[in-house]
Coordinates of C-alpha atoms and ligand atoms in Angstrom, one line a residue:
X1 CA -29.8 60.2 -22.2
X2 CA -33.5 60.4 -21.3
X3 CA -35.3 63.3 -23.0
X4 CA -38.4 64.9 -21.5
X5 CA -39.3 66.5 -24.9
X6 CA -38.4 65.4 -28.4
X7 CA -37.2 67.7 -31.1
X8 CA -39.4 67.5 -34.2
X9 CA -38.1 65.9 -37.4
X10 CA -36.7 68.7 -39.7
X11 CA -39.5 70.1 -41.8
X12 CA -37.9 69.2 -45.1
X13 CA -37.0 65.7 -43.9
X14 CA -36.6 63.3 -46.8
X15 CA -39.0 60.4 -46.2
X16 CA -38.8 57.7 -48.8
X17 CA -37.4 54.3 -49.6
X18 CA -34.7 52.5 -51.6
X19 CA -34.1 49.9 -54.3
X20 CA -31.3 49.0 -56.6
X21 CA -31.3 48.6 -60.4
X22 CA -30.2 44.9 -60.6
X23 CA -32.6 43.8 -57.9
X24 CA -35.7 45.7 -59.0
X25 CA -35.6 46.6 -62.7
X26 CA -35.6 43.3 -64.6
X27 CA -35.3 43.8 -68.4
X28 CA -31.8 42.6 -67.8
X29 CA -30.8 42.5 -71.5
X30 CA -33.5 44.6 -73.0
X31 CA -33.3 47.8 -75.1
X32 CA -29.6 47.6 -75.5
X33 CA -28.6 46.9 -71.9
X34 CA -25.3 45.0 -71.6
X35 CA -25.0 42.3 -69.0
X36 CA -23.6 43.2 -65.6
X37 CA -21.7 40.9 -63.3
X38 CA -25.1 40.1 -61.6
X39 CA -26.5 38.8 -64.9
X40 CA -23.7 36.4 -65.6
X41 CA -23.1 35.1 -62.1
X42 CA -24.4 31.7 -60.9
X43 CA -27.2 32.6 -58.5
X44 CA -27.4 30.7 -55.2
X45 CA -29.3 27.4 -55.5
X46 CA -33.0 27.7 -55.0
X47 CA -33.1 31.5 -55.8
X48 CA -34.4 33.3 -58.8
X49 CA -32.2 34.8 -61.5
X50 CA -32.2 38.5 -62.1
X51 CA -33.9 38.7 -65.5
X52 CA -37.3 40.0 -64.4
X53 CA -37.0 40.9 -60.7
X54 CA -40.0 43.2 -59.9
X55 CA -40.1 44.4 -63.5
X56 CA -39.8 48.0 -62.5
X57 CA -38.4 48.8 -65.9
X58 CA -41.8 48.3 -67.4
X59 CA -43.8 49.3 -64.3
X60 CA -42.0 52.4 -63.0
X61 CA -45.0 54.6 -63.5
X62 CA -47.2 52.4 -61.4
X63 CA -44.5 52.1 -58.7
X64 CA -43.8 55.9 -58.6
X65 CA -47.5 56.6 -58.4
X66 CA -47.7 54.2 -55.4
X67 CA -44.7 55.9 -53.8
X68 CA -46.4 59.3 -54.3
X69 CA -49.6 57.9 -52.7
X70 CA -47.5 57.1 -49.6
X71 CA -46.3 60.7 -49.7
X72 CA -42.6 60.0 -50.5
X73 CA -40.3 63.0 -50.6
X74 CA -37.5 61.0 -52.1
X75 CA -36.9 57.8 -54.0
X76 CA -33.4 56.2 -53.7
X77 CA -32.7 54.1 -56.8
X78 CA -29.5 53.1 -58.6
X79 CA -28.5 53.6 -62.2
X80 CA -27.4 50.5 -64.0
X81 CA -24.0 51.2 -65.5
X82 CA -24.4 48.6 -68.3
X83 CA -27.8 49.9 -69.2
X84 CA -26.3 53.3 -69.7
X85 CA -23.0 52.2 -71.2
X86 CA -23.4 48.6 -72.3
X87 CA -19.7 47.8 -72.5
X88 CA -18.9 49.9 -69.4
X89 CA -16.8 52.3 -71.5
X90 CA -17.4 53.7 -75.0
X91 CA -20.8 54.0 -76.6
X92 CA -23.7 55.3 -74.6
X93 CA -27.1 53.5 -75.0
X94 CA -29.8 56.1 -75.9
X95 CA -32.5 53.8 -74.6
X96 CA -30.7 53.7 -71.2
X97 CA -30.6 57.5 -71.1
X98 CA -34.3 57.6 -72.0
X99 CA -35.3 55.2 -69.3
X100 CA -33.6 57.1 -66.5
X101 CA -34.9 60.4 -67.9
X102 CA -38.4 59.0 -67.7
X103 CA -37.8 57.6 -64.2
X104 CA -36.4 60.9 -62.9
X105 CA -39.1 62.9 -64.6
X106 CA -41.8 60.7 -63.2
X107 CA -40.4 61.2 -59.7
X108 CA -40.3 65.0 -60.2
X109 CA -43.9 65.0 -61.4
X110 CA -44.9 64.1 -57.9
X111 CA -42.2 66.3 -56.2
X112 CA -40.3 63.2 -55.3
X113 CA -36.6 64.1 -55.1
X114 CA -34.5 61.4 -56.9
X115 CA -31.6 60.1 -54.8
X116 CA -29.3 58.3 -57.2
X117 CA -26.8 55.6 -56.3
X118 CA -24.2 55.5 -59.0
X119 CA -22.9 52.0 -58.3
X120 CA -24.9 49.3 -56.5
X121 CA -23.1 45.9 -56.9
X122 CA -23.5 45.8 -60.7
X123 CA -20.2 46.1 -62.6
X124 CA -20.7 45.7 -66.4
X125 CA -19.7 42.2 -67.3
X126 CA -17.4 43.5 -70.1
X127 CA -15.4 45.4 -67.4
X128 CA -15.5 42.4 -65.1
X129 CA -13.6 40.5 -67.9
X130 CA -11.0 43.3 -67.9
X131 CA -10.3 42.8 -64.2
X132 CA -13.2 44.9 -62.6
X133 CA -12.0 47.1 -59.7
X134 CA -8.7 45.2 -59.7
X135 CA -7.7 47.0 -62.9
X136 CA -6.3 50.5 -62.2
X137 CA -8.2 51.7 -65.2
X138 CA -11.4 51.1 -63.2
X139 CA -10.9 54.6 -61.8
X140 CA -11.2 56.2 -65.2
X141 CA -14.1 53.9 -66.2
X142 CA -16.0 55.0 -63.1
X143 CA -15.2 58.7 -63.6
X144 CA -16.4 58.5 -67.2
X145 CA -19.6 56.8 -66.1
X146 CA -20.2 59.5 -63.5
X147 CA -19.6 62.2 -66.1
X148 CA -22.2 60.7 -68.4
X149 CA -24.7 60.7 -65.5
X150 CA -23.9 64.2 -64.4
X151 CA -24.2 65.5 -68.0
X152 CA -27.5 63.8 -68.7
X153 CA -29.3 63.9 -65.3
X154 CA -27.4 66.6 -63.4
X155 CA -30.0 69.3 -64.3
X156 CA -32.6 67.4 -62.3
X157 CA -30.8 65.2 -59.7
X158 CA -29.6 67.1 -56.7
X159 CA -28.6 64.1 -54.5
X160 CA -26.0 61.6 -55.5
X161 CA -24.5 58.5 -53.7
X162 CA -21.2 57.1 -54.9
X163 CA -20.8 53.4 -54.2
X164 CA -23.3 51.4 -52.2
X165 CA -21.8 49.4 -49.4
X166 CA -18.2 49.5 -50.5
X167 CA -17.4 47.8 -47.2
X168 CA -19.6 44.8 -48.0
X169 CA -18.1 44.6 -51.5
X170 CA -14.7 44.2 -49.7
X171 CA -15.8 42.1 -46.8
X172 CA -18.3 39.7 -48.5
X173 CA -17.8 40.4 -52.2
X174 CA -18.1 36.7 -53.4
X175 CA -21.4 36.3 -51.6
X176 CA -23.0 39.2 -53.4
X177 CA -21.4 38.2 -56.7
X178 CA -19.0 41.0 -57.1
X179 CA -15.4 40.3 -56.1
X180 CA -13.2 39.4 -59.0
X181 CA -10.1 37.5 -58.0
X182 CA -7.7 36.8 -60.8
X183 CA -6.6 33.3 -61.4
X184 CA -3.4 32.3 -59.6
X185 CA -3.8 35.1 -57.0
X186 CA -1.8 34.1 -53.9
X187 CA -2.8 37.0 -51.6
X188 CA -6.5 37.4 -51.8
X189 CA -6.6 40.0 -49.0
X190 CA -4.1 42.2 -50.8
X191 CA -5.9 41.9 -54.0
X192 CA -9.2 42.8 -52.3
X193 CA -7.8 45.9 -50.6
X194 CA -6.1 46.9 -53.9
X195 CA -9.6 46.8 -55.5
X196 CA -10.9 48.7 -52.5
X197 CA -8.2 51.3 -53.0
X198 CA -9.2 51.8 -56.6
X199 CA -12.8 52.3 -55.5
X200 CA -11.6 54.9 -52.9
X201 CA -9.6 56.8 -55.5
X202 CA -12.5 56.6 -58.0
X203 CA -15.0 57.8 -55.3
X204 CA -12.8 60.8 -54.4
X205 CA -12.5 61.8 -58.0
X206 CA -16.2 61.5 -58.6
X207 CA -17.0 63.6 -55.5
X208 CA -14.6 66.3 -56.8
X209 CA -16.1 66.1 -60.3
X210 CA -19.6 66.4 -59.0
X211 CA -18.7 69.6 -57.2
X212 CA -17.0 71.0 -60.3
X213 CA -19.8 70.1 -62.8
X214 CA -22.8 70.5 -60.6
X215 CA -22.1 73.1 -57.9
X216 CA -25.6 72.9 -56.5
X217 CA -25.7 69.1 -56.2
X218 CA -24.8 67.2 -53.1
X219 CA -22.9 63.9 -53.0
X220 CA -22.0 61.3 -50.4
X221 CA -20.9 57.7 -49.8
X222 CA -23.3 54.9 -48.8
X223 CA -21.5 52.3 -46.7
X224 CA -23.2 49.8 -44.4
X225 CA -22.5 51.1 -40.9
X226 CA -23.2 49.0 -37.8
X227 CA -21.6 50.0 -34.5
X228 CA -19.6 47.2 -33.1
X229 CA -20.1 46.3 -29.4
X230 CA -17.6 44.7 -27.1
X231 CA -18.9 41.3 -25.8
X232 CA -18.1 42.4 -22.2
X233 CA -16.3 45.2 -20.3
X234 CA -13.1 43.2 -20.5
X235 CA -10.5 45.6 -21.9
X236 CA -9.5 42.9 -24.4
X237 CA -13.0 42.8 -25.8
X238 CA -13.0 46.6 -26.1
X239 CA -9.8 46.4 -28.2
X240 CA -11.4 43.8 -30.4
X241 CA -14.5 46.0 -30.9
X242 CA -12.2 48.9 -31.9
X243 CA -10.4 46.6 -34.4
X244 CA -13.6 45.5 -36.0
X245 CA -15.1 49.0 -35.9
X246 CA -12.1 50.2 -37.9
X247 CA -12.1 47.3 -40.4
X248 CA -15.9 47.3 -40.9
X249 CA -17.0 50.9 -40.4
X250 CA -14.6 53.8 -39.8
X251 CA -12.1 53.0 -42.5
X252 CA -14.7 53.7 -45.1
X253 CA -15.9 56.9 -43.6
X254 CA -12.5 58.2 -42.6
X255 CA -11.5 57.7 -46.3
X256 CA -14.7 59.3 -47.7
X257 CA -14.6 62.3 -45.3
X258 CA -10.9 62.9 -44.6
X259 CA -9.2 61.0 -47.4
X260 CA -7.0 59.1 -45.0
X261 CA -6.5 55.4 -44.3
X262 CA -7.6 54.5 -40.8
X263 CA -4.5 53.6 -38.8
X264 CA -6.0 50.4 -37.2
X265 CA -7.1 49.2 -40.7
X266 CA -3.7 50.0 -42.0
X267 CA -2.0 48.1 -39.2
X268 CA -4.3 45.1 -39.9
X269 CA -3.3 45.2 -43.6
X270 CA 0.4 45.5 -42.7
X271 CA 0.1 42.5 -40.4
X272 CA -1.5 40.5 -43.3
X273 CA 1.0 41.8 -45.9
X274 CA -2.0 43.3 -47.7
X275 CA -1.4 47.0 -47.9
X276 CA -2.5 48.4 -51.3
X277 CA -0.1 50.0 -53.8
X278 CA -0.5 53.7 -54.3
X279 CA 0.2 55.4 -57.6
X280 CA 1.9 58.8 -57.5
X281 CA -0.8 61.4 -56.8
X282 CA -3.2 59.1 -55.0
X283 CA -2.8 60.7 -51.7
X284 CA -3.7 64.1 -53.1
X285 CA -6.7 62.7 -55.0
X286 CA -8.0 61.0 -51.8
X287 CA -7.7 64.2 -49.9
X288 CA -9.5 66.2 -52.7
X289 CA -12.9 64.4 -52.5
X290 CA -15.3 65.8 -49.9
X291 CA -18.8 64.5 -49.3
X292 CA -21.6 66.9 -48.5
X293 CA -23.4 64.3 -46.4
X294 CA -23.2 60.7 -45.3
X295 CA -25.6 58.1 -46.6
X296 CA -25.5 54.9 -44.7
X297 CA -27.3 51.6 -44.5
X298 CA -28.2 50.2 -41.1
X299 CA -29.6 46.8 -40.3
X300 CA -28.1 45.8 -36.9
X301 CA -25.1 46.1 -34.7
X302 CA -22.3 43.6 -34.4
X303 CA -20.7 42.2 -31.3
X304 CA -17.2 40.9 -30.9
X305 CA -14.9 39.4 -28.3
X306 CA -11.1 39.2 -28.1
X307 CA -9.6 36.8 -30.6
X308 CA -8.1 33.7 -29.2
X309 CA -6.1 33.2 -32.3
X310 CA -8.1 30.4 -33.8
X311 CA -10.8 32.3 -35.8
X312 CA -11.1 31.5 -39.4
X313 CA -13.0 33.6 -41.9
X314 CA -16.4 31.9 -42.6
X315 CA -16.9 32.1 -46.4
X316 CA -20.7 31.7 -45.9
X317 CA -21.0 34.8 -43.6
X318 CA -23.1 37.6 -45.0
X319 CA -23.3 41.4 -44.7
X320 CA -24.6 41.4 -41.1
X321 CA -22.4 38.8 -39.5
X322 CA -19.2 39.6 -37.7
X323 CA -17.1 36.5 -38.7
X324 CA -13.9 36.8 -36.7
X325 CA -10.3 37.0 -37.8
X326 CA -7.4 35.5 -35.9
X327 CA -5.5 38.1 -33.9
X328 CA -8.2 40.8 -34.4
X329 CA -11.7 39.9 -33.2
X330 CA -14.1 37.0 -32.7
X331 CA -17.7 37.6 -33.8
X332 CA -20.4 36.4 -31.4
X333 CA -24.2 36.5 -31.2
X334 CA -25.5 39.3 -28.9
X335 CA -27.6 37.5 -26.3
X336 CA -29.7 40.6 -25.7
X337 CA -31.1 40.8 -29.2
X338 CA -33.8 38.8 -31.1
X339 CA -33.4 37.9 -34.8
X340 CA -35.4 38.2 -37.9
X341 CA -36.7 35.1 -39.7
X342 CA -33.5 35.3 -41.8
X343 CA -31.2 35.4 -38.8
X344 CA -30.3 39.1 -38.7
X345 CA -30.2 40.6 -35.2
X346 CA -32.7 43.4 -34.5
X347 CA -31.3 46.3 -32.5
X348 CA -33.2 49.7 -32.7
X349 CA -31.2 51.3 -29.8
X350 CA -28.1 50.3 -31.7
X351 CA -29.4 52.5 -34.6
X352 CA -29.4 55.5 -32.2
X353 CA -25.9 54.7 -31.0
X354 CA -24.6 54.2 -34.5
X355 CA -26.0 57.6 -35.6
X356 CA -24.6 59.3 -32.5
X357 CA -21.1 57.8 -33.0
X358 CA -21.0 58.7 -36.7
X359 CA -22.1 62.3 -36.0
X360 CA -19.6 62.8 -33.2
X361 CA -16.8 61.5 -35.6
X362 CA -17.7 63.3 -38.8
X363 CA -20.2 66.2 -38.1
X364 CA -21.9 65.8 -41.4
X365 CA -25.6 65.6 -42.1
X366 CA -26.8 62.0 -42.6
X367 CA -29.4 60.2 -44.5
X368 CA -30.4 56.6 -43.9
X369 CA -30.2 54.9 -47.3
X370 CA -31.3 51.4 -46.1
X371 CA -32.9 49.9 -43.0
X372 CA -35.6 47.2 -43.0
X373 CA -36.9 43.7 -42.3
X374 CA -36.7 40.8 -44.7
X375 CA -39.7 38.4 -44.1
X376 CA -41.9 35.8 -45.8
X377 CA -44.9 38.0 -46.5
X378 CA -48.1 36.3 -47.5
X379 CA -50.8 37.6 -49.9
X380 CA -54.2 36.8 -48.5
X381 CA -57.2 35.7 -50.6
X382 CA -58.7 39.2 -50.4
X383 CA -55.5 40.9 -51.6
X384 CA -54.0 42.0 -48.3
X385 CA -50.6 41.6 -46.8
X386 CA -50.5 41.8 -43.0
X387 CA -47.0 42.6 -42.0
X388 CA -47.2 43.9 -38.4
X389 CA -43.6 42.6 -37.8
X390 CA -42.3 45.1 -40.4
X391 CA -44.4 48.0 -38.9
X392 CA -43.0 47.1 -35.5
X393 CA -39.4 47.0 -36.8
X394 CA -39.6 50.3 -38.6
X395 CA -41.5 52.0 -35.8
X396 CA -38.8 51.1 -33.3
X397 CA -36.1 52.3 -35.6
X398 CA -37.8 55.6 -36.4
X399 CA -38.3 56.2 -32.6
X400 CA -34.6 55.7 -32.1
X401 CA -33.8 58.1 -35.0
X402 CA -36.1 60.6 -33.4
X403 CA -34.1 60.3 -30.2
X404 CA -30.9 60.7 -32.1
X405 CA -32.2 63.9 -33.6
X406 CA -33.0 65.1 -30.1
X407 CA -29.4 64.1 -29.1
X408 CA -28.3 66.8 -31.6
X409 CA -27.5 64.6 -34.6
X410 CA -28.3 66.1 -38.0
X411 CA -30.5 63.7 -40.0
X412 CA -31.7 64.6 -43.5
X413 CA -33.8 61.7 -44.3
X414 CA -34.8 58.1 -44.0
X415 CA -35.1 55.6 -46.9
X416 CA -35.8 52.1 -45.7
X417 CA -35.1 49.0 -47.8
X418 CA -37.2 48.6 -49.8
X419 CA -39.9 50.6 -51.6
X420 CA -41.0 47.6 -53.6
X421 CA -40.4 43.8 -53.1
X422 CA -37.3 42.8 -55.0
X423 CA -34.7 40.1 -55.2
X424 CA -32.4 39.8 -52.2
X425 CA -28.6 39.8 -52.6
X426 CA -28.4 36.0 -52.0
X427 CA -31.7 34.8 -50.5
X428 CA -34.1 35.2 -53.5
X429 CA -37.5 36.7 -53.9
X430 CA -39.0 35.1 -50.7
X431 CA -37.0 37.5 -48.6
X432 CA -39.3 40.5 -49.0
X433 CA -38.7 44.0 -47.7
X434 CA -41.1 46.2 -49.6
X435 CA -44.1 48.4 -48.7
X436 CA -45.5 47.4 -52.0
X437 CA -46.0 43.7 -52.6
X438 CA -45.1 42.2 -56.0
X439 CA -47.2 39.2 -57.0
X440 CA -44.5 36.7 -58.1
X441 CA -42.8 33.7 -56.5
X442 CA -39.3 32.6 -56.6
X443 CA -39.6 30.9 -60.0
X444 CA -43.2 31.6 -61.0
X445 CA -43.6 35.1 -62.4
X446 CA -47.4 35.1 -61.9
X447 CA -49.0 38.5 -62.6
X448 CA -46.3 40.8 -61.2
X449 CA -49.2 43.0 -60.0
X450 CA -48.7 45.4 -57.1
X451 CA -50.5 45.3 -53.7
X452 CA -50.4 47.7 -50.8
X453 CA -49.1 46.0 -47.6
X454 CA -50.4 47.1 -44.2
X455 CA -47.0 48.8 -43.8
X456 CA -47.8 50.9 -46.8
X457 CA -50.8 52.5 -45.1
X458 CA -48.8 52.9 -41.9
X459 CA -45.8 54.5 -43.5
X460 CA -48.2 56.9 -45.3
X461 CA -49.4 58.2 -41.9
X462 CA -45.9 58.4 -40.6
X463 CA -44.9 60.6 -43.5
X464 CA -48.0 62.7 -43.4
X465 CA -47.3 63.5 -39.7
X466 CA -43.6 64.1 -40.4
X467 CA -42.7 61.2 -38.1
X468 CA -45.0 62.2 -35.2
X469 CA -47.7 59.5 -35.6
X470 CA -46.2 56.0 -35.5
X471 CA -49.4 54.3 -34.3
X472 CA -51.1 51.5 -36.4
Ligands
BGP1 C1 -27.7 45.6 -48.4 C2 -27.7 45.9 -49.9 C3 -29.0 45.7 -50.6 C4 -30.0 44.8 -50.0 C5 -30.0 44.7 -48.5 C6 -30.7 43.6 -47.9 O1 -26.6 44.9 -48.0 O2 -27.2 47.1 -50.1 O3 -28.7 45.5 -52.0 O4 -30.3 43.7 -50.7 O5 -28.7 44.7 -47.9 O6 -29.9 42.4 -47.9 P1 -30.4 41.0 -48.5 O7 -30.9 41.3 -49.8 O8 -29.2 40.2 -48.4 O9 -31.4 40.6 -47.5

């Protein structure tokens, strides 16, 4: 659709950016924080541990001041479960409450709306030992954690996100250090989807609890959604695209919005003898949780062809790679797209089609909770970071979001990844995403001082013009 005139961004559009606790905070065992699964995992060779990260725990005031300088309307951060409740259940850590109170108040001081992710890849290690999401009790653990957050922060936090990228936890859990597979497990897929089922039940309960405890707050899921293209117009490729769209994308949103298993996903699980067990009452619980909006992370689309029956799951594949599964789909590179330095395809028009598709399926307002470019930024002698590649990437995505708004899609906000440089899920500190540069290397902590990248000044103009001025 070619538009002659673009609709403006909504006037209360939430411009901001994102981080997650275990990737940005550091202070991993300070002030009573218990370890999370991220603190006890073996990090990939050659990458930093997660002890200090960007040290936001000690530098939040400086970081929030810089976000305010950019004109942020919102800051999406996550709350570390084991900072709040060190053992995951039981005693609450007063220092944890204090830290998040300070962080929230600091945001509000500058009229920055806190957008809180409740769970971002960091199960308390104590609960990991008890089976993590594989233990049915995880539903109650998560509901209790949510209650503690609602009670302590619900007077000031209006926007909540439940589970970050539940689809990636399920599809590539071991890569991001989260999937707990019990010893002797003979059907890993069934175990994985059982864990996933517990997360779904927990999410539905928490959405219902939020509406009950905080009637003025809004809550939604935050999956990673990438529209899946067929490799060609061959009908078999289209069927494969529908398969992978269901497995990767729609299942998670069908569940969050309608409380129902996607039929293609269910058929895939049946085929693999991997359907999860339901407890009595689960169907009702799933149907009782309703999001007010959809948060979603978008990095790029995926492309698949028909399976020829020989595909094997590649254990090294990450969040943005369609791997292929015999009988369902074969992941391929899209020859029409370029890639980032870290091998992720770049597809701004795919952002527009992903938004359009989501809106036509669910008709809920949407907020982009991640989008961004990981790159090897360099600090120059005179304290500058020239990142025209990031400006270009973000500009092209914002243009497409603008077109999607003109297409009639309801967008609430845009929070690229990331506000501040932080540690990547599996590629260390060198894969930088921030508007704010952090002076540290992979293993040398240096000064941890903050520097404004060129993209910082550019994004400030974008926000000041409410998305109208995207020039350098
Ligand atoms: C998403 C995660 C983030 C983040 C981002 C970039 O999958 O929600 O936590 O890190 O991707 O990915 P990476 O760090 O692998 O480059």
